[in-house]
């Protein structure tokens, strides 16, 4: 079974530029998560999709971050414009999406973003 | 407020020196507690899930245990290849306010095993 795929693996941009990350979850997984992980910290949830709908974006900085999962499969996370403090690893994860049951999240390799 | 705290932040062990990592949590009912291993430059890798107090799971030199307020990840006779950051996450019981599963992550324990 293929795992969670992410691209690119690394990205270096100047502040105020825009950047986009792509994620393809495990086949059949209804729930997709985007996390931001700053060095030395645990993952922080940015947005959670159930199929193609957003169920939690309470910690997403909506003035600069956006995400979509149009067909309920792969997803794109965009930052526009980027700030220095956005330097982090962006992790995508997926899970089966059975509400109320014990859910295991599986993570992709992450995209390491450096904003100069 | 739902919260997950891991300790210590960092742990240095000699090869063969057994120890434990702690994950304490305060949630309104536990649906599941998860342990992940994260190597530098990689995404977290799932290790264990625990559900009920008293439950134990083992994998090679790792054993995870669960009480009503905390979980321990015991590392027996560690090897340098066990060096990584170990993350703990909890999934509370569903809240009628939400119609989706929520998760809370700790900040991790960075383990360094020296030969």
Short mmCIF file of C-alpha atoms in Angstrom, two decimals:
data_model
loop_
_atom_site.label_atom_id
_atom_site.label_comp_id
_atom_site.label_asym_id
_atom_site.label_seq_id
_atom_site.Cartn_x
_atom_site.Cartn_y
_atom_site.Cartn_z
CA UNK A 1 0.00 0.00 0.00
CA UNK A 2 1.45 3.36 -1.02
CA UNK A 3 1.96 5.87 1.77
CA UNK A 4 1.21 9.57 1.89
CA UNK A 5 3.02 11.43 -0.88
CA UNK A 6 4.17 15.04 -0.66
CA UNK A 7 6.00 17.39 -2.98
CA UNK A 8 8.25 19.22 -3.14
CA UNK A 9 10.51 17.92 -0.37
CA UNK A 10 12.38 21.20 0.00
CA UNK A 11 11.62 24.79 -0.95
CA UNK A 12 13.55 28.02 -0.44
CA UNK A 13 11.81 31.32 -1.18
CA UNK A 14 12.16 35.00 -0.41
CA UNK A 15 9.73 36.63 2.02
CA UNK A 16 6.58 37.97 0.35
CA UNK A 17 6.79 35.30 -2.36
CA UNK A 18 4.15 32.60 -2.71
CA UNK A 19 4.58 28.83 -2.43
CA UNK A 20 2.37 25.77 -2.82
CA UNK A 21 2.64 22.26 -1.40
CA UNK A 22 0.93 19.16 -2.70
CA UNK A 23 -0.24 16.06 -0.86
CA UNK A 24 -1.72 12.76 -2.02
CA UNK A 25 -3.15 10.70 0.86
CA UNK A 26 -3.35 6.95 1.26
CA UNK A 27 -5.94 5.56 -1.12
CA UNK A 28 -9.39 5.44 0.44
CA UNK A 29 -8.58 7.74 3.36
CA UNK A 30 -11.35 10.29 3.79
CA UNK A 31 -9.60 12.58 6.26
CA UNK A 32 -6.60 14.69 5.28
CA UNK A 33 -4.61 16.89 7.65
CA UNK A 34 -2.05 19.64 7.09
CA UNK A 35 0.32 20.31 9.99
CA UNK A 36 3.04 22.88 10.54
CA UNK A 37 6.05 21.71 12.53
CA UNK A 38 8.55 24.27 13.72
CA UNK A 39 11.97 22.94 14.71
CA UNK A 40 11.89 21.39 18.17
CA UNK A 41 8.10 21.46 18.45
CA UNK A 42 5.28 19.02 17.91
CA UNK A 43 3.03 19.22 14.85
CA UNK A 44 0.43 21.99 14.90
CA UNK A 45 -2.78 21.36 12.96
CA UNK A 46 -3.45 23.94 10.26
CA UNK A 47 -6.46 22.44 8.51
CA UNK A 48 -8.42 19.20 8.45
CA UNK A 49 -10.55 17.95 5.56
CA UNK A 50 -13.24 15.28 5.62
CA UNK A 51 -13.56 14.24 1.98
CA UNK A 52 -13.64 17.58 0.14
CA UNK A 53 -15.02 19.67 3.01
CA UNK A 54 -13.15 21.60 5.70
CA UNK A 55 -13.98 20.45 9.24
CA UNK A 56 -11.35 22.40 11.20
CA UNK A 57 -9.33 25.42 10.08
CA UNK A 58 -9.36 27.25 13.40
CA UNK A 59 -5.55 27.59 13.51
CA UNK A 60 -5.02 28.43 9.84
CA UNK A 61 -3.75 32.01 9.30
CA UNK A 62 -6.37 32.74 6.72
CA UNK A 63 -4.92 36.07 5.66
CA UNK A 64 -1.99 34.24 4.05
CA UNK A 65 -2.69 30.49 4.05
CA UNK A 66 -5.22 28.66 1.93
CA UNK A 67 -5.88 25.00 1.21
CA UNK A 68 -8.18 23.00 -1.00
CA UNK A 69 -9.14 19.38 -1.61
CA UNK A 70 -11.45 19.80 -4.56
CA UNK A 71 -12.15 16.18 -5.49
CA UNK A 72 -11.73 14.73 -2.03
CA UNK A 73 -8.42 13.09 -2.86
CA UNK A 74 -5.24 15.14 -3.18
CA UNK A 75 -4.77 18.54 -1.61
CA UNK A 76 -2.81 21.75 -2.05
CA UNK A 77 -1.68 24.14 0.68
CA UNK A 78 -0.65 27.63 -0.37
CA UNK A 79 1.11 30.47 1.41
CA UNK A 80 0.84 33.96 -0.07
CA UNK A 81 2.72 36.08 0.88
CA UNK A 82 5.26 34.14 2.94
CA UNK A 83 6.82 35.53 6.11
CA UNK A 84 10.09 34.58 7.80
CA UNK A 85 8.17 32.85 10.60
CA UNK A 86 6.61 30.45 8.08
CA UNK A 87 9.92 28.59 7.89
CA UNK A 88 8.97 25.12 9.07
CA UNK A 89 8.21 21.60 7.93
CA UNK A 90 4.73 21.16 6.47
CA UNK A 91 3.40 17.69 7.11
CA UNK A 92 0.45 16.06 5.44
CA UNK A 93 -1.31 13.14 7.10
CA UNK A 94 -4.34 11.01 6.33
CA UNK A 95 -6.65 8.65 8.16
CA UNK A 96 -9.68 6.49 7.34
CA UNK A 97 -12.10 9.11 8.58
CA UNK A 98 -14.44 6.94 10.66
CA UNK A 99 -15.91 9.48 13.05
CA UNK A 100 -15.90 8.40 16.68
CA UNK A 101 -13.61 5.43 16.19
CA UNK A 102 -9.96 5.19 17.14
CA UNK A 103 -8.14 6.75 14.19
CA UNK A 104 -4.49 6.29 13.23
CA UNK A 105 -2.93 9.11 11.24
CA UNK A 106 -0.26 8.28 8.70
CA UNK A 107 2.20 10.98 7.75
CA UNK A 108 4.02 11.91 4.59
CA UNK A 109 7.71 12.83 4.50
CA UNK A 110 6.98 16.56 4.80
CA UNK A 111 8.05 19.65 2.88
CA UNK A 112 10.82 21.69 4.47
CA UNK A 113 10.27 25.40 3.77
CA UNK A 114 12.89 28.06 4.30
CA UNK A 115 11.84 31.70 3.93
CA UNK A 116 14.73 34.16 3.49
CA UNK B 1 -8.56 22.35 28.38
CA UNK B 2 -7.24 19.34 26.49
CA UNK B 3 -3.48 19.14 26.79
CA UNK B 4 -0.55 16.80 26.15
CA UNK B 5 2.84 17.18 27.85
CA UNK B 6 5.92 15.12 27.13
CA UNK B 7 9.00 14.80 29.32
CA UNK B 8 11.88 15.03 29.27
CA UNK B 9 12.40 17.32 26.28
CA UNK B 10 15.70 15.60 25.56
CA UNK B 11 17.33 12.42 26.83
CA UNK B 12 20.85 11.17 26.30
CA UNK B 13 21.55 7.51 26.98
CA UNK B 14 24.49 5.22 26.63
CA UNK B 15 23.90 2.18 24.47
CA UNK B 16 22.27 -0.48 26.65
CA UNK B 17 21.06 2.01 29.28
CA UNK B 18 17.31 1.48 29.65
CA UNK B 19 14.96 4.40 30.38
CA UNK B 20 11.42 5.71 29.96
CA UNK B 21 9.74 8.61 28.19
CA UNK B 22 6.60 10.16 29.63
CA UNK B 23 3.44 11.50 28.03
CA UNK B 24 0.87 13.02 30.39
CA UNK B 25 -2.50 14.14 29.16
CA UNK B 26 -5.65 15.89 30.26
CA UNK B 27 -8.57 15.19 27.97
CA UNK B 28 -12.24 14.67 28.59
CA UNK B 29 -12.21 10.95 27.94
CA UNK B 30 -9.61 9.09 25.88
CA UNK B 31 -10.44 7.45 22.58
CA UNK B 32 -6.81 6.65 21.76
CA UNK B 33 -3.20 7.51 22.57
CA UNK B 34 -0.62 7.24 19.83
CA UNK B 35 3.18 7.05 19.83
CA UNK B 36 5.18 8.09 16.79
CA UNK B 37 8.89 8.05 15.98
CA UNK B 38 10.30 10.91 13.91
CA UNK B 39 13.76 10.81 12.36
CA UNK B 40 15.43 14.06 11.24
CA UNK B 41 14.08 15.25 7.92
CA UNK B 42 11.25 12.70 7.90
CA UNK B 43 7.59 12.55 8.80
CA UNK B 44 6.39 10.85 11.99
CA UNK B 45 6.20 7.06 11.77
CA UNK B 46 3.39 5.32 13.64
CA UNK B 47 4.53 3.00 16.43
CA UNK B 48 1.66 2.15 18.79
CA UNK B 49 -1.89 2.95 19.70
CA UNK B 50 -3.28 2.40 23.21
CA UNK B 51 -6.83 2.73 24.40
CA UNK B 52 -7.50 1.52 27.90
CA UNK B 53 -5.65 1.90 31.21
CA UNK B 54 -3.41 -1.09 31.83
CA UNK B 55 -2.89 -1.78 28.15
CA UNK B 56 0.64 -2.54 26.94
CA UNK B 57 2.13 -2.88 23.46
CA UNK B 58 5.66 -3.97 22.48
CA UNK B 59 7.84 -3.67 19.42
CA UNK B 60 11.46 -4.79 19.54
CA UNK B 61 13.11 -2.74 22.32
CA UNK B 62 10.07 -0.48 22.84
CA UNK B 63 7.15 -1.04 25.17
CA UNK B 64 4.30 1.42 25.59
CA UNK B 65 2.04 1.44 28.65
CA UNK B 66 -1.04 3.47 29.56
CA UNK B 67 -2.64 4.70 32.77
CA UNK B 68 -5.61 7.01 33.22
CA UNK B 69 -3.42 10.11 33.13
CA UNK B 70 -0.21 9.19 31.34
CA UNK B 71 1.64 6.87 29.05
CA UNK B 72 5.20 5.64 29.19
CA UNK B 73 7.43 4.52 26.37
CA UNK B 74 10.00 2.19 27.87
CA UNK B 75 13.20 1.62 25.94
CA UNK B 76 15.12 -1.49 26.93
CA UNK B 77 18.85 -1.76 26.10
CA UNK B 78 18.65 0.96 23.45
CA UNK B 79 20.92 1.07 20.42
CA UNK B 80 22.17 4.13 18.51
CA UNK B 81 19.59 3.45 15.80
CA UNK B 82 16.87 4.17 18.36
CA UNK B 83 17.96 7.81 18.34
CA UNK B 84 15.01 9.90 17.16
CA UNK B 85 12.28 12.21 18.43
CA UNK B 86 9.34 10.35 19.96
CA UNK B 87 5.95 12.06 19.69
CA UNK B 88 2.80 11.36 21.65
CA UNK B 89 -0.70 12.25 20.44
CA UNK B 90 -4.12 11.80 22.04
CA UNK B 91 -7.56 11.50 20.51
CA UNK B 92 -10.34 12.47 22.96
CA UNK B 93 -13.81 11.00 22.93
CA UNK B 94 -15.99 12.69 20.31
CA UNK B 95 -17.55 15.94 21.48
CA UNK B 96 -21.12 16.58 20.29
CA UNK B 97 -20.00 20.10 19.39
CA UNK B 98 -17.70 18.66 16.74
CA UNK B 99 -18.51 16.04 14.12
CA UNK B 100 -14.94 15.07 13.42
CA UNK B 101 -12.02 13.37 15.21
CA UNK B 102 -9.60 15.71 17.00
CA UNK B 103 -6.00 15.08 17.97
CA UNK B 104 -3.55 16.82 20.30
CA UNK B 105 0.21 16.38 19.96
CA UNK B 106 2.94 16.79 22.54
CA UNK B 107 6.22 18.54 21.76
CA UNK B 108 8.19 15.32 21.68
CA UNK B 109 11.21 13.84 23.44
CA UNK B 110 14.48 13.89 21.52
CA UNK B 111 16.38 10.70 22.32
CA UNK B 112 20.10 10.38 21.64
CA UNK B 113 21.73 6.99 22.22
CA UNK B 114 25.50 7.07 22.22
CA UNK B 115 27.55 3.97 21.34
#
